[in-house]
Amino acid sequence: MAITKVKGTYDSFDELQKKYQALEEKIRMVCHIFNYDEIKTPIMEYSELFHRTVGETSDLVKKETYDFLDRGDRSVTLRPEGTAGVVRSYIENKMYANNSISKLFYIGPMFRYERPQKGRYRQFHQFGVEAFGSSDPLMDAEVISLAVTIIKAFALKGIKVHLNSLGDEESRENYRRALVEHFSKYRETLCEDCKMRLEKNPLRILDCKVDKEKEAFKNVPNIYDYLSPSSKERFDKVISYLKAMNIDYIIDPMLVRGLDYYTHTIFEIEANIEGFGAQNIMCGGGRYDNLVSDLGGPQTPGMGFAFGLERLLAAVEASGRTLYKKRGIHLFIITLGDNAKAEGMRLLNDMRFGGLITEIDYKNGNLKQQFKASEKYDPQYIAILGEDELKNNTINLKIKATNEQHTIYLDDLYDYIVNDINNRMSNYSCGGSCSGSCDSCGCDGSCEEE
Ligand code: HAM
């Protein structure tokens, strides 16, 4: 029997991979504009990292990590999220040394042993950012605005930004007490997990999908009432900056996030993707001012978020946007005879060196078979090189757009094609500035649609 992919994983190739490429290209562009630098950290980390950061009582660590002992009996985990590894790297590489701001982003695979369904995988991909070194509320607003800019870059509609504050330690302690008092009255009605959460991490009860509709969830204390004056003031500042940037949000006092490291501002971005149910949350993040010090680094505030790329792509597609347009190649070279083949290989290399996407037949076909082979690539030009042409140092060039055919000198082939492309591009409204690649101007590629 053929071996299949592991449950909850998928292969990305062909169109899907091109879509992810386009997605990542735009993400990198936005990060570049916001002046965030890319970081790559290992896919596996020592298990302890996630136990100490994500939290022992979180579902993620309790039920969802891929843990294994390596051949040296060390406990290693496939990263379930990106923040912990980036913080570990930030400390290990002493990025804090000059006391400056570090603004980092990453794109890569994450692993969670969850029940696979639409929008939920066991290997999925996150694009995330982490900004270190500022506890100023304006950093919260910048990070949120970066996430919102991603949404805008893909022109997604029906998006909601949910916002909340967990406050400082004192606020969270007061709120924890209020929650214990409240939920203790309903203890017997709670699910087994929530009974445990009541003892260990009552905030996590608010995240429970099982108990959500129960009586216990009516009149839950509102965290805002338990924020210390300075936490409240801080949160109000975040809100005022978001308002200044025209960012819409919903204050959601029930939002707690599933990871233990958050302090103060937390947020999630909800997309409206039909059939995705609870998997509509495509981005989550917040501030984590104690994480660096908890992991042995100096006291350094941090703030970040992560998008699930699969959900982001689903949202882009649900909004009817095309991420990339199938594009033909520039040139296909047909050769007839052995001598022409060697010259064809020289041309192939030269054309590619000059930036023209060029293909050739790899199956030693006759003329008809080579024309057939060219169809797959949808070339703008087909160049035919036979023994006669070779003798005369010429080549036959078919121009797809006009159906014309010209005999030109071999040495002129490259310039001829480039000039022809440029001439045709200058007829479009973009004047060719999109490199022949935008929908709106009539070019034949996939440049930005705003
Ligand atoms: P998270 O909310 O656990 O946060 O994950 C962020 C996003 O990853 C989710 O909103 C979702 O889009 C996607 N995601 C999570 N699990 C899956 C899955 N099984 N299949 C597909 N997509 C999934 C974090 O991971 C934090 N590290 C975010 C953060 C960064 N907070 C501060 N900095």
Short mmCIF file of C-alpha atoms and ligand atoms in Angstrom, two decimals:
data_model
loop_
_atom_site.label_atom_id
_atom_site.label_comp_id
_atom_site.label_asym_id
_atom_site.label_seq_id
_atom_site.Cartn_x
_atom_site.Cartn_y
_atom_site.Cartn_z
CA MET A 1 0.00 0.00 0.00
CA ALA A 2 1.24 3.47 -0.84
CA ILE A 3 2.41 5.60 2.06
CA THR A 4 0.19 8.60 2.67
CA LYS A 5 0.82 11.94 4.34
CA VAL A 6 0.48 12.17 8.12
CA LYS A 7 -3.04 12.97 9.29
CA GLY A 8 -3.65 16.70 9.59
CA THR A 9 -0.86 17.67 7.16
CA TYR A 10 -1.03 18.63 3.49
CA ASP A 11 1.21 18.95 0.47
CA SER A 12 1.57 22.35 -1.12
CA PHE A 13 2.47 22.42 -4.79
CA ASP A 14 1.37 23.90 -8.07
CA GLU A 15 -1.31 26.60 -7.68
CA LEU A 16 -1.56 26.26 -3.90
CA GLN A 17 2.15 26.81 -3.45
CA LYS A 18 2.02 29.82 -5.77
CA LYS A 19 -0.77 31.25 -3.65
CA TYR A 20 1.30 30.80 -0.49
CA GLN A 21 4.24 32.40 -2.23
CA ALA A 22 2.12 35.42 -3.16
CA LEU A 23 0.75 35.55 0.40
CA GLU A 24 4.25 35.50 1.88
CA GLU A 25 5.55 38.06 -0.59
CA LYS A 26 2.91 40.57 0.46
CA ILE A 27 3.47 39.79 4.15
CA ARG A 28 7.21 40.38 3.76
CA MET A 29 6.52 43.64 1.98
CA VAL A 30 4.28 44.89 4.79
CA CYS A 31 6.82 43.83 7.43
CA HIS A 32 9.52 45.62 5.48
CA ILE A 33 7.48 48.83 5.48
CA PHE A 34 6.93 48.51 9.24
CA ASN A 35 10.69 47.90 9.58
CA TYR A 36 10.50 44.38 11.05
CA ASP A 37 13.41 42.00 10.36
CA GLU A 38 12.92 38.33 9.56
CA ILE A 39 14.08 35.71 12.05
CA LYS A 40 14.24 31.95 11.62
CA THR A 41 14.42 29.78 14.70
CA PRO A 42 14.57 25.96 14.85
CA ILE A 43 11.43 23.92 14.40
CA MET A 44 12.38 21.83 17.44
CA GLU A 45 13.21 23.22 20.85
CA TYR A 46 13.76 21.60 24.23
CA SER A 47 10.32 20.76 25.63
CA GLU A 48 10.92 22.77 28.78
CA LEU A 49 10.78 25.99 26.75
CA PHE A 50 7.11 25.50 25.97
CA HIS A 51 6.26 24.28 29.47
CA ARG A 52 7.75 27.43 30.93
CA THR A 53 6.27 29.88 28.44
CA VAL A 54 2.97 28.63 27.07
CA GLY A 55 1.97 27.29 30.51
CA GLU A 56 1.43 23.89 32.11
CA THR A 57 -2.33 24.36 32.34
CA SER A 58 -2.89 25.40 28.74
CA ASP A 59 -4.47 22.86 26.38
CA LEU A 60 -1.57 23.49 24.06
CA VAL A 61 1.01 22.04 26.44
CA LYS A 62 -1.27 19.51 28.14
CA LYS A 63 -2.73 17.90 25.04
CA GLU A 64 -1.35 19.24 21.81
CA THR A 65 2.43 19.17 21.65
CA TYR A 66 4.48 16.73 19.61
CA ASP A 67 7.05 15.67 22.22
CA PHE A 68 9.71 13.05 21.77
CA LEU A 69 12.96 11.88 23.28
CA ASP A 70 15.88 12.27 20.91
CA ARG A 71 18.59 9.62 20.67
CA GLY A 72 20.39 11.29 23.54
CA ASP A 73 17.28 11.00 25.75
CA ARG A 74 16.60 14.73 25.66
CA SER A 75 12.96 15.79 25.60
CA VAL A 76 12.37 17.76 22.45
CA THR A 77 9.15 19.35 21.12
CA LEU A 78 8.13 20.37 17.61
CA ARG A 79 7.25 24.01 18.14
CA PRO A 80 3.50 24.55 18.56
CA GLU A 81 3.90 28.33 18.20
CA GLY A 82 6.60 30.84 17.37
CA THR A 83 6.84 33.24 20.32
CA ALA A 84 8.66 30.95 22.75
CA GLY A 85 11.46 30.15 20.27
CA VAL A 86 11.89 33.79 19.29
CA VAL A 87 12.11 34.83 22.95
CA ARG A 88 14.62 32.05 23.60
CA SER A 89 16.68 33.25 20.64
CA TYR A 90 16.36 36.90 21.72
CA ILE A 91 17.88 36.01 25.09
CA GLU A 92 20.45 33.48 23.86
CA ASN A 93 21.77 35.90 21.23
CA LYS A 94 21.70 38.83 23.66
CA MET A 95 19.65 40.93 21.27
CA TYR A 96 18.78 43.05 24.30
CA ALA A 97 22.45 44.10 24.67
CA ASN A 98 22.19 47.67 23.37
CA ASN A 99 18.87 48.25 25.07
CA SER A 100 17.24 49.08 21.74
CA ILE A 101 13.99 47.98 20.19
CA SER A 102 14.00 44.63 18.30
CA LYS A 103 11.20 44.20 15.79
CA LEU A 104 11.15 40.67 14.37
CA PHE A 105 8.88 38.60 12.16
CA TYR A 106 8.81 34.94 11.17
CA ILE A 107 7.00 32.65 8.78
CA GLY A 108 7.14 28.91 9.24
CA PRO A 109 5.52 25.61 10.17
CA MET A 110 4.07 24.91 13.62
CA PHE A 111 2.78 21.61 15.00
CA ARG A 112 -0.21 20.90 17.22
CA TYR A 113 -1.84 17.58 17.87
CA GLU A 114 -5.39 18.84 17.41
CA ARG A 115 -8.39 17.20 15.82
CA PRO A 116 -7.98 18.06 12.14
CA GLN A 117 -10.86 19.85 10.45
CA LYS A 118 -11.39 22.73 8.04
CA GLY A 119 -8.88 25.42 8.98
CA ARG A 120 -7.25 23.24 11.65
CA TYR A 121 -4.18 21.18 10.89
CA ARG A 122 -1.53 19.30 12.81
CA GLN A 123 1.15 20.97 10.77
CA PHE A 124 0.14 24.52 9.91
CA HIS A 125 2.00 27.74 9.21
CA GLN A 126 2.19 30.96 11.10
CA PHE A 127 3.31 34.42 10.18
CA GLY A 128 4.10 36.16 13.43
CA VAL A 129 5.78 39.29 14.74
CA GLU A 130 7.45 39.97 18.08
CA ALA A 131 8.51 43.46 19.16
CA PHE A 132 10.84 43.70 22.17
CA GLY A 133 11.98 46.55 24.33
CA SER A 134 9.02 48.92 24.64
CA SER A 135 6.25 48.88 27.21
CA ASP A 136 4.75 52.02 25.72
CA PRO A 137 1.11 51.57 24.63
CA LEU A 138 2.08 52.94 21.25
CA MET A 139 3.95 49.68 20.58
CA ASP A 140 0.71 47.79 21.26
CA ALA A 141 -1.00 50.04 18.75
CA GLU A 142 1.76 49.63 16.18
CA VAL A 143 1.68 45.84 16.43
CA ILE A 144 -2.10 45.77 16.10
CA SER A 145 -1.92 48.18 13.17
CA LEU A 146 0.57 45.87 11.44
CA ALA A 147 -1.91 43.00 11.75
CA VAL A 148 -4.68 45.23 10.44
CA THR A 149 -2.48 46.39 7.56
CA ILE A 150 -2.09 42.74 6.53
CA ILE A 151 -5.88 42.53 6.38
CA LYS A 152 -5.98 45.72 4.34
CA ALA A 153 -3.21 44.55 2.01
CA PHE A 154 -5.45 41.64 1.06
CA ALA A 155 -8.56 43.87 1.07
CA LEU A 156 -10.42 41.44 3.34
CA LYS A 157 -13.97 42.33 4.29
CA GLY A 158 -16.05 41.34 7.33
CA ILE A 159 -13.09 41.37 9.69
CA LYS A 160 -13.46 42.02 13.40
CA VAL A 161 -10.64 42.97 15.77
CA HIS A 162 -11.43 41.79 19.32
CA LEU A 163 -9.52 43.64 22.00
CA ASN A 164 -9.11 43.22 25.74
CA SER A 165 -6.68 43.94 28.54
CA LEU A 166 -5.56 41.46 31.19
CA GLY A 167 -3.92 44.31 33.10
CA ASP A 168 -0.91 44.06 35.36
CA GLU A 169 -0.24 41.34 37.95
CA GLU A 170 -2.37 43.06 40.60
CA SER A 171 -5.33 43.39 38.18
CA ARG A 172 -5.09 39.76 37.13
CA GLU A 173 -4.88 38.61 40.74
CA ASN A 174 -7.99 40.60 41.66
CA TYR A 175 -9.81 39.29 38.63
CA ARG A 176 -8.72 35.71 39.35
CA ARG A 177 -10.21 36.01 42.82
CA ALA A 178 -13.45 37.39 41.41
CA LEU A 179 -13.66 34.52 38.92
CA VAL A 180 -13.03 31.89 41.59
CA GLU A 181 -15.78 33.41 43.71
CA HIS A 182 -18.16 33.48 40.75
CA PHE A 183 -17.49 30.05 39.24
CA SER A 184 -17.29 28.29 42.62
CA LYS A 185 -21.04 28.83 42.88
CA TYR A 186 -21.46 26.76 39.70
CA ARG A 187 -18.65 24.28 40.33
CA GLU A 188 -20.80 21.16 39.93
CA THR A 189 -22.13 22.29 36.54
CA LEU A 190 -18.66 22.85 35.08
CA CYS A 191 -16.85 20.35 32.87
CA GLU A 192 -13.97 18.36 34.40
CA ASP A 193 -11.37 20.56 32.71
CA CYS A 194 -12.95 23.71 34.12
CA LYS A 195 -13.12 22.20 37.62
CA MET A 196 -9.37 21.78 37.37
CA ARG A 197 -8.99 25.28 35.86
CA LEU A 198 -10.91 26.69 38.83
CA GLU A 199 -8.09 25.49 41.07
CA LYS A 200 -5.15 26.19 38.81
CA ASN A 201 -5.96 28.89 36.29
CA PRO A 202 -9.50 30.30 36.56
CA LEU A 203 -8.95 32.75 33.69
CA ARG A 204 -8.71 29.79 31.34
CA ILE A 205 -12.36 28.90 32.15
CA LEU A 206 -13.45 31.84 29.98
CA ASP A 207 -11.83 30.05 27.03
CA CYS A 208 -13.89 26.88 27.54
CA LYS A 209 -15.85 25.83 24.45
CA VAL A 210 -17.84 23.19 26.39
CA ASP A 211 -19.27 25.30 29.19
CA LYS A 212 -19.74 28.51 27.19
CA GLU A 213 -23.56 28.31 26.98
CA LYS A 214 -24.11 27.32 30.63
CA GLU A 215 -25.74 29.42 33.36
CA ALA A 216 -22.29 29.85 34.93
CA PHE A 217 -21.27 32.01 31.99
CA LYS A 218 -24.04 34.52 32.48
CA ASN A 219 -23.00 37.57 34.50
CA VAL A 220 -19.34 36.65 34.57
CA PRO A 221 -17.37 39.47 36.25
CA ASN A 222 -16.04 41.96 33.70
CA ILE A 223 -12.25 42.24 33.73
CA TYR A 224 -12.40 45.96 33.06
CA ASP A 225 -13.85 46.45 36.56
CA TYR A 226 -10.76 44.80 38.05
CA LEU A 227 -8.06 46.64 36.17
CA SER A 228 -5.79 48.72 38.37
CA PRO A 229 -5.93 52.48 37.66
CA SER A 230 -2.58 52.37 35.84
CA SER A 231 -3.64 49.34 33.76
CA LYS A 232 -6.88 51.06 32.88
CA GLU A 233 -5.03 54.20 31.88
CA ARG A 234 -2.65 52.14 29.78
CA PHE A 235 -5.47 50.33 28.00
CA ASP A 236 -7.24 53.64 27.34
CA LYS A 237 -4.07 54.92 25.68
CA VAL A 238 -3.89 51.87 23.41
CA ILE A 239 -7.50 52.54 22.45
CA SER A 240 -6.85 56.22 21.78
CA TYR A 241 -3.92 55.35 19.47
CA LEU A 242 -6.04 52.81 17.60
CA LYS A 243 -8.71 55.48 17.18
CA ALA A 244 -6.09 57.91 15.89
CA MET A 245 -5.12 55.31 13.29
CA ASN A 246 -8.75 54.71 12.32
CA ILE A 247 -8.61 51.08 13.38
CA ASP A 248 -11.98 49.57 14.24
CA TYR A 249 -12.13 47.18 17.19
CA ILE A 250 -14.59 45.53 19.56
CA ILE A 251 -13.81 45.49 23.27
CA ASP A 252 -14.33 41.87 24.25
CA PRO A 253 -14.10 41.30 28.03
CA MET A 254 -14.41 37.52 27.56
CA LEU A 255 -11.26 37.36 25.46
CA VAL A 256 -8.46 35.69 27.45
CA ARG A 257 -6.32 33.86 24.81
CA GLY A 258 -5.16 30.28 25.22
CA LEU A 259 -1.57 30.90 26.28
CA ASP A 260 -0.36 31.83 29.74
CA TYR A 261 2.25 34.45 28.96
CA TYR A 262 0.05 37.46 28.27
CA THR A 263 -0.10 40.69 30.27
CA HIS A 264 -2.10 43.85 29.48
CA THR A 265 -3.28 44.11 25.85
CA ILE A 266 -4.52 41.00 24.04
CA PHE A 267 -6.33 40.81 20.72
CA GLU A 268 -7.70 38.44 18.11
CA ILE A 269 -8.79 38.96 14.55
CA GLU A 270 -11.89 37.16 13.39
CA ALA A 271 -12.61 36.51 9.72
CA ASN A 272 -15.92 35.58 8.27
CA ILE A 273 -15.15 32.39 6.37
CA GLU A 274 -18.15 30.23 5.59
CA GLY A 275 -17.87 26.70 6.96
CA PHE A 276 -14.93 27.51 9.19
CA GLY A 277 -16.89 27.70 12.46
CA ALA A 278 -14.60 28.27 15.42
CA GLN A 279 -11.64 28.26 13.03
CA ASN A 280 -12.56 31.81 12.03
CA ILE A 281 -9.92 33.28 14.32
CA MET A 282 -7.07 33.91 11.98
CA CYS A 283 -4.80 36.00 14.17
CA GLY A 284 -4.11 36.25 17.87
CA GLY A 285 -1.61 38.13 19.94
CA GLY A 286 -0.83 40.40 22.81
CA ARG A 287 1.69 41.77 25.22
CA TYR A 288 3.98 39.55 27.29
CA ASP A 289 6.03 41.76 29.57
CA ASN A 290 7.36 38.97 31.83
CA LEU A 291 8.24 36.31 29.29
CA VAL A 292 11.83 37.38 28.64
CA SER A 293 12.62 37.60 32.35
CA ASP A 294 10.75 34.35 33.12
CA LEU A 295 13.10 32.64 30.67
CA GLY A 296 16.19 34.05 32.35
CA GLY A 297 16.71 37.24 30.30
CA PRO A 298 16.64 40.80 31.60
CA GLN A 299 13.26 42.38 32.28
CA THR A 300 12.17 43.22 28.71
CA PRO A 301 8.64 43.93 27.54
CA GLY A 302 7.34 42.25 24.41
CA MET A 303 4.31 42.40 22.16
CA GLY A 304 3.36 40.31 19.15
CA PHE A 305 0.83 38.30 17.20
CA ALA A 306 0.58 35.38 14.82
CA PHE A 307 -1.64 34.73 11.83
CA GLY A 308 -2.45 31.21 10.69
CA LEU A 309 -1.49 31.28 7.01
CA GLU A 310 -4.01 28.58 6.06
CA ARG A 311 -6.82 30.64 7.57
CA LEU A 312 -5.51 33.85 6.05
CA LEU A 313 -5.46 32.19 2.63
CA ALA A 314 -8.99 30.85 3.16
CA ALA A 315 -10.16 34.36 4.08
CA VAL A 316 -8.51 35.83 0.99
CA GLU A 317 -10.18 33.23 -1.21
CA ALA A 318 -13.54 33.63 0.53
CA SER A 319 -13.40 37.33 -0.28
CA GLY A 320 -13.09 36.42 -3.96
CA ARG A 321 -9.61 37.81 -4.43
CA THR A 322 -7.09 36.21 -6.72
CA LEU A 323 -3.64 36.13 -5.21
CA TYR A 324 -1.76 35.46 -8.37
CA LYS A 325 -2.63 35.08 -11.99
CA LYS A 326 -1.40 32.14 -14.00
CA ARG A 327 1.33 33.49 -16.22
CA GLY A 328 2.82 31.99 -19.33
CA ILE A 329 6.56 31.98 -19.92
CA HIS A 330 8.32 34.42 -22.22
CA LEU A 331 9.89 32.08 -24.73
CA PHE A 332 9.86 28.45 -25.86
CA ILE A 333 12.73 27.30 -28.07
CA ILE A 334 12.14 24.56 -30.65
CA THR A 335 15.19 22.94 -32.21
CA LEU A 336 15.46 20.56 -35.16
CA GLY A 337 18.57 18.44 -35.47
CA ASP A 338 21.56 17.84 -33.23
CA ASN A 339 23.50 20.98 -34.18
CA ALA A 340 20.45 23.14 -33.61
CA LYS A 341 19.96 21.49 -30.23
CA ALA A 342 23.41 22.57 -29.01
CA GLU A 343 22.79 26.12 -30.27
CA GLY A 344 19.35 25.95 -28.65
CA MET A 345 20.97 25.17 -25.29
CA ARG A 346 23.27 28.16 -25.68
CA LEU A 347 20.28 30.38 -26.46
CA LEU A 348 18.30 28.94 -23.56
CA ASN A 349 21.07 29.89 -21.17
CA ASP A 350 21.55 33.36 -22.67
CA MET A 351 17.84 34.16 -22.56
CA ARG A 352 17.58 33.01 -18.95
CA PHE A 353 20.66 35.03 -18.05
CA GLY A 354 18.89 38.07 -19.47
CA GLY A 355 15.83 37.38 -17.29
CA LEU A 356 13.51 35.88 -19.89
CA ILE A 357 11.63 32.84 -18.61
CA THR A 358 12.56 30.33 -21.28
CA GLU A 359 11.79 26.66 -21.82
CA ILE A 360 12.77 23.92 -24.24
CA ASP A 361 11.54 20.42 -25.06
CA TYR A 362 13.16 17.82 -22.81
CA LYS A 363 11.89 14.76 -24.66
CA ASN A 364 13.66 14.91 -28.02
CA GLY A 365 10.33 15.36 -29.84
CA ASN A 366 9.75 16.12 -33.51
CA LEU A 367 8.45 19.53 -34.63
CA LYS A 368 4.82 18.67 -33.92
CA GLN A 369 5.64 17.17 -30.52
CA GLN A 370 7.69 20.21 -29.58
CA PHE A 371 4.83 22.57 -30.48
CA LYS A 372 2.58 20.36 -28.34
CA ALA A 373 5.10 20.45 -25.49
CA SER A 374 5.17 24.27 -25.65
CA GLU A 375 1.40 24.51 -24.95
CA LYS A 376 1.86 23.59 -21.30
CA TYR A 377 3.97 26.71 -20.78
CA ASP A 378 1.77 29.15 -22.71
CA PRO A 379 4.77 31.06 -24.14
CA GLN A 380 4.50 34.61 -25.50
CA TYR A 381 7.10 33.74 -28.16
CA ILE A 382 8.18 30.53 -29.86
CA ALA A 383 11.59 30.47 -31.54
CA ILE A 384 12.25 27.72 -34.11
CA LEU A 385 15.78 26.79 -34.97
CA GLY A 386 16.40 24.30 -37.82
CA GLU A 387 19.50 23.39 -39.82
CA ASP A 388 18.77 26.09 -42.48
CA GLU A 389 18.35 28.85 -39.93
CA LEU A 390 21.49 27.72 -38.18
CA LYS A 391 23.48 27.97 -41.43
CA ASN A 392 22.23 31.55 -41.89
CA ASN A 393 22.64 32.52 -38.23
CA THR A 394 18.93 33.25 -38.06
CA ILE A 395 15.94 31.98 -36.13
CA ASN A 396 12.19 31.99 -36.74
CA LEU A 397 10.18 33.81 -34.14
CA LYS A 398 6.42 33.42 -33.67
CA ILE A 399 4.76 36.17 -31.68
CA LYS A 400 1.69 34.80 -29.95
CA ALA A 401 -0.06 38.14 -29.32
CA THR A 402 -0.12 39.14 -33.01
CA ASN A 403 0.27 35.78 -34.69
CA GLU A 404 3.16 37.26 -36.68
CA GLN A 405 6.23 35.30 -37.66
CA HIS A 406 9.63 36.90 -38.32
CA THR A 407 13.04 35.63 -39.32
CA ILE A 408 15.68 37.45 -37.30
CA TYR A 409 19.39 37.15 -36.68
CA LEU A 410 20.27 34.88 -33.79
CA ASP A 411 22.29 37.62 -32.14
CA ASP A 412 19.26 39.92 -32.21
CA LEU A 413 16.84 37.48 -30.59
CA TYR A 414 17.16 38.73 -27.03
CA ASP A 415 16.92 42.45 -27.86
CA TYR A 416 14.08 41.80 -30.27
CA ILE A 417 11.95 40.06 -27.62
CA VAL A 418 12.74 42.57 -24.87
CA ASN A 419 11.91 45.52 -27.15
CA ASP A 420 8.71 43.87 -28.32
CA ILE A 421 7.60 43.24 -24.73
CA ASN A 422 8.42 46.83 -23.76
CA ASN A 423 6.56 48.26 -26.77
CA ARG A 424 3.46 46.25 -26.00
CA MET A 425 3.63 47.19 -22.31
CA SER A 426 3.81 50.89 -23.09
CA ASN A 427 0.36 50.57 -24.66
CA TYR A 428 -1.17 49.66 -21.30
CA SER A 429 -2.39 52.24 -18.85
CA CYS A 430 0.35 51.34 -16.40
CA GLY A 431 2.93 52.11 -19.07
CA GLY A 432 4.58 48.83 -18.27
CA SER A 433 5.51 49.96 -14.77
CA CYS A 434 3.95 46.81 -13.38
CA SER A 435 6.38 44.75 -15.47
CA GLY A 436 3.56 43.47 -17.54
CA SER A 437 1.75 42.01 -14.63
CA CYS A 438 -1.38 43.79 -13.52
CA ASP A 439 -5.01 42.93 -13.99
CA SER A 440 -6.36 46.42 -13.93
CA CYS A 441 -4.20 47.80 -16.76
CA GLY A 442 -4.63 44.83 -19.04
CA CYS A 443 -1.16 43.40 -18.69
CA ASP A 444 -0.82 39.71 -18.41
CA GLY A 445 0.56 39.04 -14.96
CA SER A 446 -0.34 39.40 -11.34
CA CYS A 447 0.80 42.70 -9.94
CA GLU A 448 -0.86 44.51 -7.07
CA GLU A 449 -4.57 45.10 -7.21
CA GLU A 450 -5.42 47.79 -4.70
P1 HAM B 1 -2.43 31.29 18.75
O1 HAM B 1 -3.72 32.03 18.96
O2 HAM B 1 -2.27 30.02 19.46
O3 HAM B 1 -1.29 32.31 19.15
O4 HAM B 1 -2.20 31.03 17.20
C1 HAM B 1 -2.23 32.07 16.27
C2 HAM B 1 -2.99 31.67 15.03
O5 HAM B 1 -2.45 30.46 14.49
C3 HAM B 1 -4.45 31.36 15.24
O6 HAM B 1 -5.22 32.54 15.30
C4 HAM B 1 -4.77 30.52 14.02
O7 HAM B 1 -5.02 31.34 12.90
C5 HAM B 1 -3.48 29.78 13.79
N1 HAM B 1 -3.60 28.38 14.28
C6 HAM B 1 -3.47 27.94 15.54
N2 HAM B 1 -3.62 26.60 15.60
C7 HAM B 1 -3.87 26.19 14.33
C8 HAM B 1 -4.12 24.91 13.70
N3 HAM B 1 -4.11 23.79 14.40
N4 HAM B 1 -4.34 24.88 12.36
C9 HAM B 1 -4.33 26.02 11.64
N5 HAM B 1 -4.09 27.24 12.17
C10 HAM B 1 -3.87 27.33 13.49
C11 HAM B 1 0.04 32.02 19.10
O8 HAM B 1 0.50 31.04 18.56
C12 HAM B 1 0.90 33.09 19.70
N6 HAM B 1 2.31 32.67 19.63
C13 HAM B 1 0.69 34.42 19.02
C14 HAM B 1 1.53 35.50 19.59
C15 HAM B 1 2.68 35.99 19.06
N7 HAM B 1 1.31 36.15 20.71
C16 HAM B 1 2.28 37.04 20.90
N8 HAM B 1 3.11 36.92 19.92
#
